[in-house]
PDB file of C-alpha atoms in Angstrom:
ATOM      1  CA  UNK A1059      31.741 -28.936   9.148  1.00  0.00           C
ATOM      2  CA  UNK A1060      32.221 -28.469   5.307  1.00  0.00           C
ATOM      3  CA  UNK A1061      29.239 -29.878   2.557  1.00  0.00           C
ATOM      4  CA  UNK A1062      28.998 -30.241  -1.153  1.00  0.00           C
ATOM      5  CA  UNK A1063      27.455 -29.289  -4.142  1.00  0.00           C
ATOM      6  CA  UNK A1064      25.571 -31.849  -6.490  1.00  0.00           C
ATOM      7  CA  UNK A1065      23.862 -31.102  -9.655  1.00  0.00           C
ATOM      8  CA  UNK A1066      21.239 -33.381 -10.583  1.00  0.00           C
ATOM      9  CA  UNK A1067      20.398 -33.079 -14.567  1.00  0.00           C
ATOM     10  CA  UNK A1068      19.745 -35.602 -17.541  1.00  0.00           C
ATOM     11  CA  UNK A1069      17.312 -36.736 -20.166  1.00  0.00           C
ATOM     12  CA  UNK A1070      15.003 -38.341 -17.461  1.00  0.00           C
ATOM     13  CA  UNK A1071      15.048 -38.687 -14.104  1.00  0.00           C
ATOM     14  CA  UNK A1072      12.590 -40.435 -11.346  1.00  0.00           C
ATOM     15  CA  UNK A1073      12.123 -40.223  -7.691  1.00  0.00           C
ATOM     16  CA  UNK A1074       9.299 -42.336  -6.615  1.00  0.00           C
ATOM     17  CA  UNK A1075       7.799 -42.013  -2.647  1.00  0.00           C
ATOM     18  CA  UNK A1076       5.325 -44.450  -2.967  1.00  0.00           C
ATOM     19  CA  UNK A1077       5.652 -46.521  -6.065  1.00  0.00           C
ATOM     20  CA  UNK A1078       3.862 -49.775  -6.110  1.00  0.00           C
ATOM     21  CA  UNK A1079       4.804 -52.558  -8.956  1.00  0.00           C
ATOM     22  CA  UNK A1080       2.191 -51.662 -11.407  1.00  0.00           C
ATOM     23  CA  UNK A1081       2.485 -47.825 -10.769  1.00  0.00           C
ATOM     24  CA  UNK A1082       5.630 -45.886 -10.145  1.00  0.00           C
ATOM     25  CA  UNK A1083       5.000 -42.533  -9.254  1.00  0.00           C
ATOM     26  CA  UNK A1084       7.929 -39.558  -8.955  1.00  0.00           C
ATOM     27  CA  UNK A1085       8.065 -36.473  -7.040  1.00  0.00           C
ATOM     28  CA  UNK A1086       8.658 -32.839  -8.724  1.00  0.00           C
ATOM     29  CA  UNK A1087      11.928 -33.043  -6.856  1.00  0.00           C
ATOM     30  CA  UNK A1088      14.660 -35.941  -5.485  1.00  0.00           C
ATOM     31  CA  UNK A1089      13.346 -37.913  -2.480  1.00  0.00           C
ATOM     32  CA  UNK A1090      16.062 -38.237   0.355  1.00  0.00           C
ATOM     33  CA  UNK A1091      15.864 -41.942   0.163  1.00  0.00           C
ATOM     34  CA  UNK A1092      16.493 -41.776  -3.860  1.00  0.00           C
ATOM     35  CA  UNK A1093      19.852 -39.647  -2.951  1.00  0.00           C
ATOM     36  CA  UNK A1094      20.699 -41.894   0.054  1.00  0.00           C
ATOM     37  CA  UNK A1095      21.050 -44.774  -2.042  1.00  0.00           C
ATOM     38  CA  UNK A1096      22.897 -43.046  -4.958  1.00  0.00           C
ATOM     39  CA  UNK A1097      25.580 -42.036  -1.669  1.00  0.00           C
ATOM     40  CA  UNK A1098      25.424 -45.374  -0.350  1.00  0.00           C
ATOM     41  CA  UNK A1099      26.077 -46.720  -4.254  1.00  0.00           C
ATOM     42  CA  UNK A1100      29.104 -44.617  -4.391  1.00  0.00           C
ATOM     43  CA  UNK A1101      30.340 -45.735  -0.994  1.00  0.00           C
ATOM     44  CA  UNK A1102      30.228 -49.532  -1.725  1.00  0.00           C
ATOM     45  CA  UNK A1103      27.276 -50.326   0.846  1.00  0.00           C
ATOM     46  CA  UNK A1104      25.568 -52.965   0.348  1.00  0.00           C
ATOM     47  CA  UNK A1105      21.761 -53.051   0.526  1.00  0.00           C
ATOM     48  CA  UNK A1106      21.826 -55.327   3.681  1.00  0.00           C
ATOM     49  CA  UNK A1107      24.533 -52.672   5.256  1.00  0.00           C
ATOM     50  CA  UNK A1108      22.695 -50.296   8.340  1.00  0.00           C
ATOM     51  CA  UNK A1109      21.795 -46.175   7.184  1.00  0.00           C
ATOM     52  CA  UNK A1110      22.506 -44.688  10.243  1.00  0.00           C
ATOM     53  CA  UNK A1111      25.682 -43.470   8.939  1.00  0.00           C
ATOM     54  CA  UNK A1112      23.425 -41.157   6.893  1.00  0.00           C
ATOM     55  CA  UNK A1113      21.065 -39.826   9.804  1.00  0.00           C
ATOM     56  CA  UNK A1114      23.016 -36.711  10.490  1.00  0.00           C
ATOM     57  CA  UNK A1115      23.091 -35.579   6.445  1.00  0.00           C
ATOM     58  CA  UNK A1116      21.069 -32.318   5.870  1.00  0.00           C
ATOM     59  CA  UNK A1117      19.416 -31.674   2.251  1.00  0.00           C
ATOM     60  CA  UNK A1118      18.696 -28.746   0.887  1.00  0.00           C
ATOM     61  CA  UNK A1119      17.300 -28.839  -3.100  1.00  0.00           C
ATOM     62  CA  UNK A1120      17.002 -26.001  -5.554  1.00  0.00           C
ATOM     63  CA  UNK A1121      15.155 -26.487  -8.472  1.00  0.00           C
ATOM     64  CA  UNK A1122      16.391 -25.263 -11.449  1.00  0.00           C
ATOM     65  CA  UNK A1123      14.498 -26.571 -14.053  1.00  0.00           C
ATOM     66  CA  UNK A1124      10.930 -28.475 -13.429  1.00  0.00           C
ATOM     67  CA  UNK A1125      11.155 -30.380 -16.600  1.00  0.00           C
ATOM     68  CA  UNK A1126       8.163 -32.556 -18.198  1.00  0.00           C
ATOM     69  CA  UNK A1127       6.108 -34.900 -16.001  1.00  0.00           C
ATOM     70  CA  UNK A1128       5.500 -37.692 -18.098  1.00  0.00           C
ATOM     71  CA  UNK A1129       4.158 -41.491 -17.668  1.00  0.00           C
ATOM     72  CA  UNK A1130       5.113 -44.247 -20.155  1.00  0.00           C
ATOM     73  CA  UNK A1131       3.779 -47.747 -20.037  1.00  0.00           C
ATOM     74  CA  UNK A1132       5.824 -51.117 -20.057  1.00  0.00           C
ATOM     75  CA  UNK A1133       4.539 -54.542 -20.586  1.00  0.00           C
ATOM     76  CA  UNK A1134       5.335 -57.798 -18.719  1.00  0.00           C
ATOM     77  CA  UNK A1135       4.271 -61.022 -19.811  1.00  0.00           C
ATOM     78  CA  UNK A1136       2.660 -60.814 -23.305  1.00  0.00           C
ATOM     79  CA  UNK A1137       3.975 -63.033 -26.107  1.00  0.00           C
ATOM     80  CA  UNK A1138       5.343 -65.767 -23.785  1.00  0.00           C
ATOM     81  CA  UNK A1139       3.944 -69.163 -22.798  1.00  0.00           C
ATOM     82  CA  UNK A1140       1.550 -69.476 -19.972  1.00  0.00           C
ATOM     83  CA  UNK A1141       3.666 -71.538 -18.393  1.00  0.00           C
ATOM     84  CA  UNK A1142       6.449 -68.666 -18.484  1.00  0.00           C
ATOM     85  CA  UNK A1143       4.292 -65.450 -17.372  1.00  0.00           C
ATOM     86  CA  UNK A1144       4.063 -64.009 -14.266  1.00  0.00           C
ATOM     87  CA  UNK A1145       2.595 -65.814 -11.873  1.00  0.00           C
ATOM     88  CA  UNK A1146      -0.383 -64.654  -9.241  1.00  0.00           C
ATOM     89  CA  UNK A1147      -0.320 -64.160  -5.955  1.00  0.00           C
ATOM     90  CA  UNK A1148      -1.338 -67.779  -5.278  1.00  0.00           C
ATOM     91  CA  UNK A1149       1.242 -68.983  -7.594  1.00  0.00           C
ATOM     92  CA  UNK A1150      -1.027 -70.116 -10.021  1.00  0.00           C
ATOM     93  CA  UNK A1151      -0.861 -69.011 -13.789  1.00  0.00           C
ATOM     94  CA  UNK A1152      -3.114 -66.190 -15.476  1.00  0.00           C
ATOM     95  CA  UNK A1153      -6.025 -67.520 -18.081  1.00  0.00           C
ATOM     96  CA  UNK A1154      -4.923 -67.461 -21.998  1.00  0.00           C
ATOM     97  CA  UNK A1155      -5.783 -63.467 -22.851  1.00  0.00           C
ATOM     98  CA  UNK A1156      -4.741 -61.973 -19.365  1.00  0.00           C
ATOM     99  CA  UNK A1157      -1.055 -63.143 -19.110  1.00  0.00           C
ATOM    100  CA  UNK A1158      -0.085 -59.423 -20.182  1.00  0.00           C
ATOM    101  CA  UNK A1159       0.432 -56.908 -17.004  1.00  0.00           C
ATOM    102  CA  UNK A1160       0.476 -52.998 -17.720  1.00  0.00           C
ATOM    103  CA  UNK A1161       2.948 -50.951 -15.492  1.00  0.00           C
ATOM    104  CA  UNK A1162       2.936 -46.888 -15.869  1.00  0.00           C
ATOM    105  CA  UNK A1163       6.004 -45.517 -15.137  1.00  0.00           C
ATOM    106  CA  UNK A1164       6.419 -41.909 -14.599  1.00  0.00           C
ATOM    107  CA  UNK A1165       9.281 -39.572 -14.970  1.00  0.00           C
ATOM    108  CA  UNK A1166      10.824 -35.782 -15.017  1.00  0.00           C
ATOM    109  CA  UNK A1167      12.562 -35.065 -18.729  1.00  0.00           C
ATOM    110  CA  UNK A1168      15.081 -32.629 -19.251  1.00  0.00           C
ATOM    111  CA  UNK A1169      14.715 -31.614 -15.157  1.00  0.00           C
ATOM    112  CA  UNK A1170      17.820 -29.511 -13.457  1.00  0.00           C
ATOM    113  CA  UNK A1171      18.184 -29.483  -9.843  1.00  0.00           C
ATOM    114  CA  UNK A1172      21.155 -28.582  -7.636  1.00  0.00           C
ATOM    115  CA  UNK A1173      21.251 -30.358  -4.196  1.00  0.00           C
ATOM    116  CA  UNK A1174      23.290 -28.987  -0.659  1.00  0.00           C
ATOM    117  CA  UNK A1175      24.674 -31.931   0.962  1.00  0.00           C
ATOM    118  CA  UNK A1176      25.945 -30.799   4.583  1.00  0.00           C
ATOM    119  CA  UNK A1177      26.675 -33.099   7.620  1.00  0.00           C
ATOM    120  CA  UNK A1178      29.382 -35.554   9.062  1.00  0.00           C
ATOM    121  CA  UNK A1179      30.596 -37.782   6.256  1.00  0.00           C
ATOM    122  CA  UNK A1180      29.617 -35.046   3.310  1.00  0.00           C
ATOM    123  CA  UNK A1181      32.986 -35.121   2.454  1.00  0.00           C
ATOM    124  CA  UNK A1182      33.761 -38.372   1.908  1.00  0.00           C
ATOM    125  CA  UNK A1183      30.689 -38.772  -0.040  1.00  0.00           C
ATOM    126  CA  UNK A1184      32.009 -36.012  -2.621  1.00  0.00           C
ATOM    127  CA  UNK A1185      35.185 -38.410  -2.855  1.00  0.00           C
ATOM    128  CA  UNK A1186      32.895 -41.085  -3.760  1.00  0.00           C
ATOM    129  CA  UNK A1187      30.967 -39.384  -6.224  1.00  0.00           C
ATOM    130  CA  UNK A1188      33.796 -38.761  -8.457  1.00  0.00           C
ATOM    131  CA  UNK A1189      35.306 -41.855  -8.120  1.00  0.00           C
ATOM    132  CA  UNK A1190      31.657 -44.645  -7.550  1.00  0.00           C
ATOM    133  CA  UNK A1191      31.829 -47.892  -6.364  1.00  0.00           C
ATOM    134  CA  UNK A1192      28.453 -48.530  -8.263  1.00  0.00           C
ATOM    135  CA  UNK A1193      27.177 -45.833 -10.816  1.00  0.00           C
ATOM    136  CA  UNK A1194      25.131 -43.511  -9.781  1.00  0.00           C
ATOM    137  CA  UNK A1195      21.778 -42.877 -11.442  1.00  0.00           C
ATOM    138  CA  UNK A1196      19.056 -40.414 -10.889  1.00  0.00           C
ATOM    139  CA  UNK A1197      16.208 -42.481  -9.383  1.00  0.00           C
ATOM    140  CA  UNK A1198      16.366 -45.592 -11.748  1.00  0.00           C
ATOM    141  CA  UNK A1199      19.359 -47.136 -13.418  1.00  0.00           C
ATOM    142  CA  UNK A1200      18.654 -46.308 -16.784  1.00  0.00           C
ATOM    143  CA  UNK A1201      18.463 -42.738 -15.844  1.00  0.00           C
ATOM    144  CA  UNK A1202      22.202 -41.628 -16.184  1.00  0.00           C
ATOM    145  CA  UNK A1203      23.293 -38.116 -15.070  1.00  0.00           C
ATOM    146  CA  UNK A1204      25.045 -35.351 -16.812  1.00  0.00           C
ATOM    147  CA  UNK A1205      28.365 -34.491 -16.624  1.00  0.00           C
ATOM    148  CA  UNK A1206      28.954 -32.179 -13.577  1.00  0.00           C
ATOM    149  CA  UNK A1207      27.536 -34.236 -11.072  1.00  0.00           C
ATOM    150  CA  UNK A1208      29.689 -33.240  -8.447  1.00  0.00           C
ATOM    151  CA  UNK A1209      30.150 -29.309  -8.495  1.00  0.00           C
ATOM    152  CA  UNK A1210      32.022 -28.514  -5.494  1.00  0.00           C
ATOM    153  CA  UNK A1211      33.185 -30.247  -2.043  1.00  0.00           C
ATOM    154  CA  UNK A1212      34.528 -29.267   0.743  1.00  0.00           C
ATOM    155  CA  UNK A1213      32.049 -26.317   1.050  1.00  0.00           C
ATOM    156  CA  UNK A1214      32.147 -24.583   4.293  1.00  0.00           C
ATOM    157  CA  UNK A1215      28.667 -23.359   3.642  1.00  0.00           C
ATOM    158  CA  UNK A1216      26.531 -25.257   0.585  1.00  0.00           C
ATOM    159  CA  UNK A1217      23.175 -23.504   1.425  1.00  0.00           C
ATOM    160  CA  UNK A1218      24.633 -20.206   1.079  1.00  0.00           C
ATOM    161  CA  UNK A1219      26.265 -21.168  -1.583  1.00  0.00           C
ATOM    162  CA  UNK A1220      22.525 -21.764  -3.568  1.00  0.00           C
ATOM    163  CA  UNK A1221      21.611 -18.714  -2.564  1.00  0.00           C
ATOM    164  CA  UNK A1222      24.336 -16.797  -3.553  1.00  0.00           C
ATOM    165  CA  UNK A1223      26.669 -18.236  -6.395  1.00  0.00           C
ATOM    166  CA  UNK A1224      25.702 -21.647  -8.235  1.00  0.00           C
ATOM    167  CA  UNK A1225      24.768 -20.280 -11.757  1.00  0.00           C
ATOM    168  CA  UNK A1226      20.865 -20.753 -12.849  1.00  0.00           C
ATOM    169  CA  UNK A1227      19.473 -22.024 -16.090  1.00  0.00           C
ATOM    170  CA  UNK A1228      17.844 -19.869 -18.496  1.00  0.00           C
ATOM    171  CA  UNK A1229      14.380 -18.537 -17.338  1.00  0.00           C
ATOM    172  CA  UNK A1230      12.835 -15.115 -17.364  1.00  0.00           C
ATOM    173  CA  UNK A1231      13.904 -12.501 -15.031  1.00  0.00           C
ATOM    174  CA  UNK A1232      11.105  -9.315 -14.584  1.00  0.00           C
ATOM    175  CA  UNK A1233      12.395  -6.056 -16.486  1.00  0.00           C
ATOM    176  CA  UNK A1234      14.436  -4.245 -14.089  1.00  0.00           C
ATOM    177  CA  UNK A1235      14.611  -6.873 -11.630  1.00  0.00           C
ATOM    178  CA  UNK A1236      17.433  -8.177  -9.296  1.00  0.00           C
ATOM    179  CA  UNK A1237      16.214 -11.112  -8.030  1.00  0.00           C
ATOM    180  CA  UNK A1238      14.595 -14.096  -9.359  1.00  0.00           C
ATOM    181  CA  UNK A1239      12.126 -16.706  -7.765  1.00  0.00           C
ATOM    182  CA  UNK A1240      13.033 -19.570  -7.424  1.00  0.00           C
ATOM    183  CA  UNK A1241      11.854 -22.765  -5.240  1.00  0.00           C
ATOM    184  CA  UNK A1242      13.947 -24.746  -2.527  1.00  0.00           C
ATOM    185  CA  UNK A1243      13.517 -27.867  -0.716  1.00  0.00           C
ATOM    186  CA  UNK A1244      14.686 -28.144   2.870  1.00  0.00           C
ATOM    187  CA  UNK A1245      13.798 -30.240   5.375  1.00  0.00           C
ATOM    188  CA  UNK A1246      12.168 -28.730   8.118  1.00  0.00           C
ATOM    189  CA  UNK A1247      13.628 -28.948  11.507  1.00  0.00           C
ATOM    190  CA  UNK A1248      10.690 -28.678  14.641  1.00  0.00           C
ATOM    191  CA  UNK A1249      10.053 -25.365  15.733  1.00  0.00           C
ATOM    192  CA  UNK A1250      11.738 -24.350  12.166  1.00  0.00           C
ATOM    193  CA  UNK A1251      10.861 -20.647  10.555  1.00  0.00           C
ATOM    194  CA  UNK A1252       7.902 -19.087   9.990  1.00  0.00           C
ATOM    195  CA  UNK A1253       6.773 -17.284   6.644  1.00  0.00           C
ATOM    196  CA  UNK A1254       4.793 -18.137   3.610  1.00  0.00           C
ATOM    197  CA  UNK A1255       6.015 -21.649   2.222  1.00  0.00           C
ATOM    198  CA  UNK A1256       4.266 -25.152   1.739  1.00  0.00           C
ATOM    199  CA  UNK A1257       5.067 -28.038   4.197  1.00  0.00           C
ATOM    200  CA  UNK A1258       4.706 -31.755   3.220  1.00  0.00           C
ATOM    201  CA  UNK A1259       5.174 -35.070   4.756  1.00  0.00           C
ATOM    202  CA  UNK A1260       7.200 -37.483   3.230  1.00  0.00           C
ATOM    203  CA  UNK A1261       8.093 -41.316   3.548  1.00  0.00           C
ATOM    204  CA  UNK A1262      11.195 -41.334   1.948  1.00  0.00           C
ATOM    205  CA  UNK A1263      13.651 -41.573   5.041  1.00  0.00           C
ATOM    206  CA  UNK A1264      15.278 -45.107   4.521  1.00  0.00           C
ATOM    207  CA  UNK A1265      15.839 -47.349   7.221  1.00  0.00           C
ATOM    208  CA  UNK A1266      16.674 -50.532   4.738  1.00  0.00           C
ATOM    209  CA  UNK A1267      17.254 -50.976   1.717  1.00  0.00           C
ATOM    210  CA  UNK A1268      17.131 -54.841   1.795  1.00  0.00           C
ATOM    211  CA  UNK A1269      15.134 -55.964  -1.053  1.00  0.00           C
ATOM    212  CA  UNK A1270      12.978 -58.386   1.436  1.00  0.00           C
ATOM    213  CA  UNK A1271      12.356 -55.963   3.893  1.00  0.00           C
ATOM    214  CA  UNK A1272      12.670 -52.434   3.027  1.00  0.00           C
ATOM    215  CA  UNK A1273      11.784 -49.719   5.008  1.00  0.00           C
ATOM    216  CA  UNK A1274      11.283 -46.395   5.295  1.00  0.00           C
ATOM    217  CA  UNK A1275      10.559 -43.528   7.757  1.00  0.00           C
ATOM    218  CA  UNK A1276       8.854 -40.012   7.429  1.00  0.00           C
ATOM    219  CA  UNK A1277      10.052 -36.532   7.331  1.00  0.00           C
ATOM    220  CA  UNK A1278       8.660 -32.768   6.765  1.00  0.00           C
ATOM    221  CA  UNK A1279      10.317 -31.030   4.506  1.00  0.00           C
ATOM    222  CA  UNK A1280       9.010 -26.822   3.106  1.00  0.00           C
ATOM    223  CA  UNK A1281       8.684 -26.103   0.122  1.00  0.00           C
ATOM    224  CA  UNK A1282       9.578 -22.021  -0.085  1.00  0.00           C
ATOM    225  CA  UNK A1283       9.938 -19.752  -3.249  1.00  0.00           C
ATOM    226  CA  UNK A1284      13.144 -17.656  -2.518  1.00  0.00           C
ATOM    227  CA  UNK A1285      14.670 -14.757  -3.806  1.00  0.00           C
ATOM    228  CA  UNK A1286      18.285 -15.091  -5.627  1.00  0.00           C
ATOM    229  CA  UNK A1287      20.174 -12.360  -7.739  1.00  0.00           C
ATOM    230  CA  UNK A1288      19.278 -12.582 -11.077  1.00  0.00           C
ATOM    231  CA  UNK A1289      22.692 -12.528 -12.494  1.00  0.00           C
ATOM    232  CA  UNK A1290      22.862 -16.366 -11.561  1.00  0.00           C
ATOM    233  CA  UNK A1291      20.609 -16.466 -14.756  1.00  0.00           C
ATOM    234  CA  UNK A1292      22.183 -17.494 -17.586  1.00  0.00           C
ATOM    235  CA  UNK A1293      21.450 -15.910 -21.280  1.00  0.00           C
ATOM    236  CA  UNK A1294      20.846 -19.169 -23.097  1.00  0.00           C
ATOM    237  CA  UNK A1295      21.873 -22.929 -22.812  1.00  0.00           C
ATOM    238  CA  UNK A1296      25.663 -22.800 -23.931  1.00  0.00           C
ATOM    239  CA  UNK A1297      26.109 -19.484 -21.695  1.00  0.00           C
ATOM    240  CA  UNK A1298      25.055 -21.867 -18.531  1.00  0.00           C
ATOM    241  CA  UNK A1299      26.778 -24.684 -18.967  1.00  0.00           C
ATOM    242  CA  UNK A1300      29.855 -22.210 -19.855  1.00  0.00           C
ATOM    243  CA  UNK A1301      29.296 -20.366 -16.508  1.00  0.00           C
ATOM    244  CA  UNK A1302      28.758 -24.191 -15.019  1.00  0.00           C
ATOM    245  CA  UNK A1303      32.646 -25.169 -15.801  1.00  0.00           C
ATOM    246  CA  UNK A1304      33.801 -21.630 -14.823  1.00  0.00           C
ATOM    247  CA  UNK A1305      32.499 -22.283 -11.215  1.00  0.00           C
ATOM    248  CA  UNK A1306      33.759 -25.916 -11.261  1.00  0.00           C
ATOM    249  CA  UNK A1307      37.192 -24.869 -12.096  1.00  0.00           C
ATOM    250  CA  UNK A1308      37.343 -21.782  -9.590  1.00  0.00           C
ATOM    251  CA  UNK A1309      36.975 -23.842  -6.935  1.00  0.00           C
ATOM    252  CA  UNK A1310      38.718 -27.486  -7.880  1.00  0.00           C
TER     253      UNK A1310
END
């Protein structure tokens, strides 16, 4: 069973768990439903269209780059008639002076990650990437992503290949040193490894996407900081995404 290798990177990016309409939160790292649906985007399925064909998908994120957590505020409402604002829960119509709602909207700027995809169907989802039925965004539609979305399919091992040969933004590597920390996601299976790391529940397994009824489902996933060789590193900016296109073409 072969995987592949996605690179996640762009101005902004979002990847809310448990937004609500006047606040929508993001994670320091992509959600599994947030990637589900860009797969299921790519594939053509429609939002009423069953998951399951998803279930079997392992995800494994490294994170590159944290980026800037940052909130924003949007406004809904103000400036129009009362009899054109948003209406209450009752269906009734807000008092002259409160017909303006607040949302905060958060978001990750200038974040890099780099995602292992393994599992049945990983292949055809690489096919899809390159070639979407719907665009893919990173969390929200706005939220475009960088060239190099797709790094490499048909991966006989993509966790391995983290580890061992995707090339690593600029940071600081210790005088002397050979490895680098770095964090990964992975989801945890039961009875899973020991050692130090940080587990976390999540409810961000989708079971619909159906904009009536959606649904989700929990997971664990550990959070562990791991050791890589420090000549993934890259010198500067143009060095990395040089070394990027290097390991794109190597293996096309």
């Amino acid at each position: 069973m072969t995987g592949l290798l996605l690179r996640l990177a762009g101005p902004m990016q979002s990847w809310g768990e448990h937004s609500a309409f006047g606040d929508r939160d993001t994670l320091s790292f992509p959600t599994r439903s947030g990637l589900v649906g860009m797969f299921a985007a790519a594939q053509g399925v429609g939002r009423e269209d069953p998951l399951e064909r998803y279930d079997g998908l392992r995800l494994t994120v490294r994170i590159d780059a944290r980026g800037l957590h940052m909130t924003d505020f949007h406004t809904v409402g103000g400036g129009l008639p009362r009899e054109r604002t948003v209406p209450t829960a009752e269906g009734k119509r807000r008092p002259e002076g409160a017909t303006t709602i607040v949302t905060r909207r958060s978001y990750l700027a200038d974040a890099v990650f780099t995602v292992a995809v393994t599992g049945p169907g990983a292949g055809e989802i690489g096919r899809a990437l390159l070639s979407p039925h719907w665009q893919p965004y990173l969390g929200r539609r706005s939220f475009v992503p960088d060239p190099l979305l797709v790094l490499r399919t048909g991966v006989p091992d993509p966790e391995h290949e983290l580890r061992t040969s995707v090339p690593l933004p600029h940071r600081r590597v210790p005088d002397g040193g050979t490895t680098v920390a770095v964090e990964m996601v992975s989801e945890q299976t039961p009875g899973g490894g020991g050692g130090t790391d940080t587990r976390t529940v999540l409810n961000d397994v989708p079971r619909s996407f159906a904009s009536a009824h959606r649904r989700y489902a929990s997971r664990e996933v550990r959070v562990e900081e791991a050791d890589l060789p420090a000549h993934l590193v890259a010198t500067d900016r143009h060095d990395y995404r040089k070394r990027l296109f290097s390991y794109v073409e190597e293996h096309r």
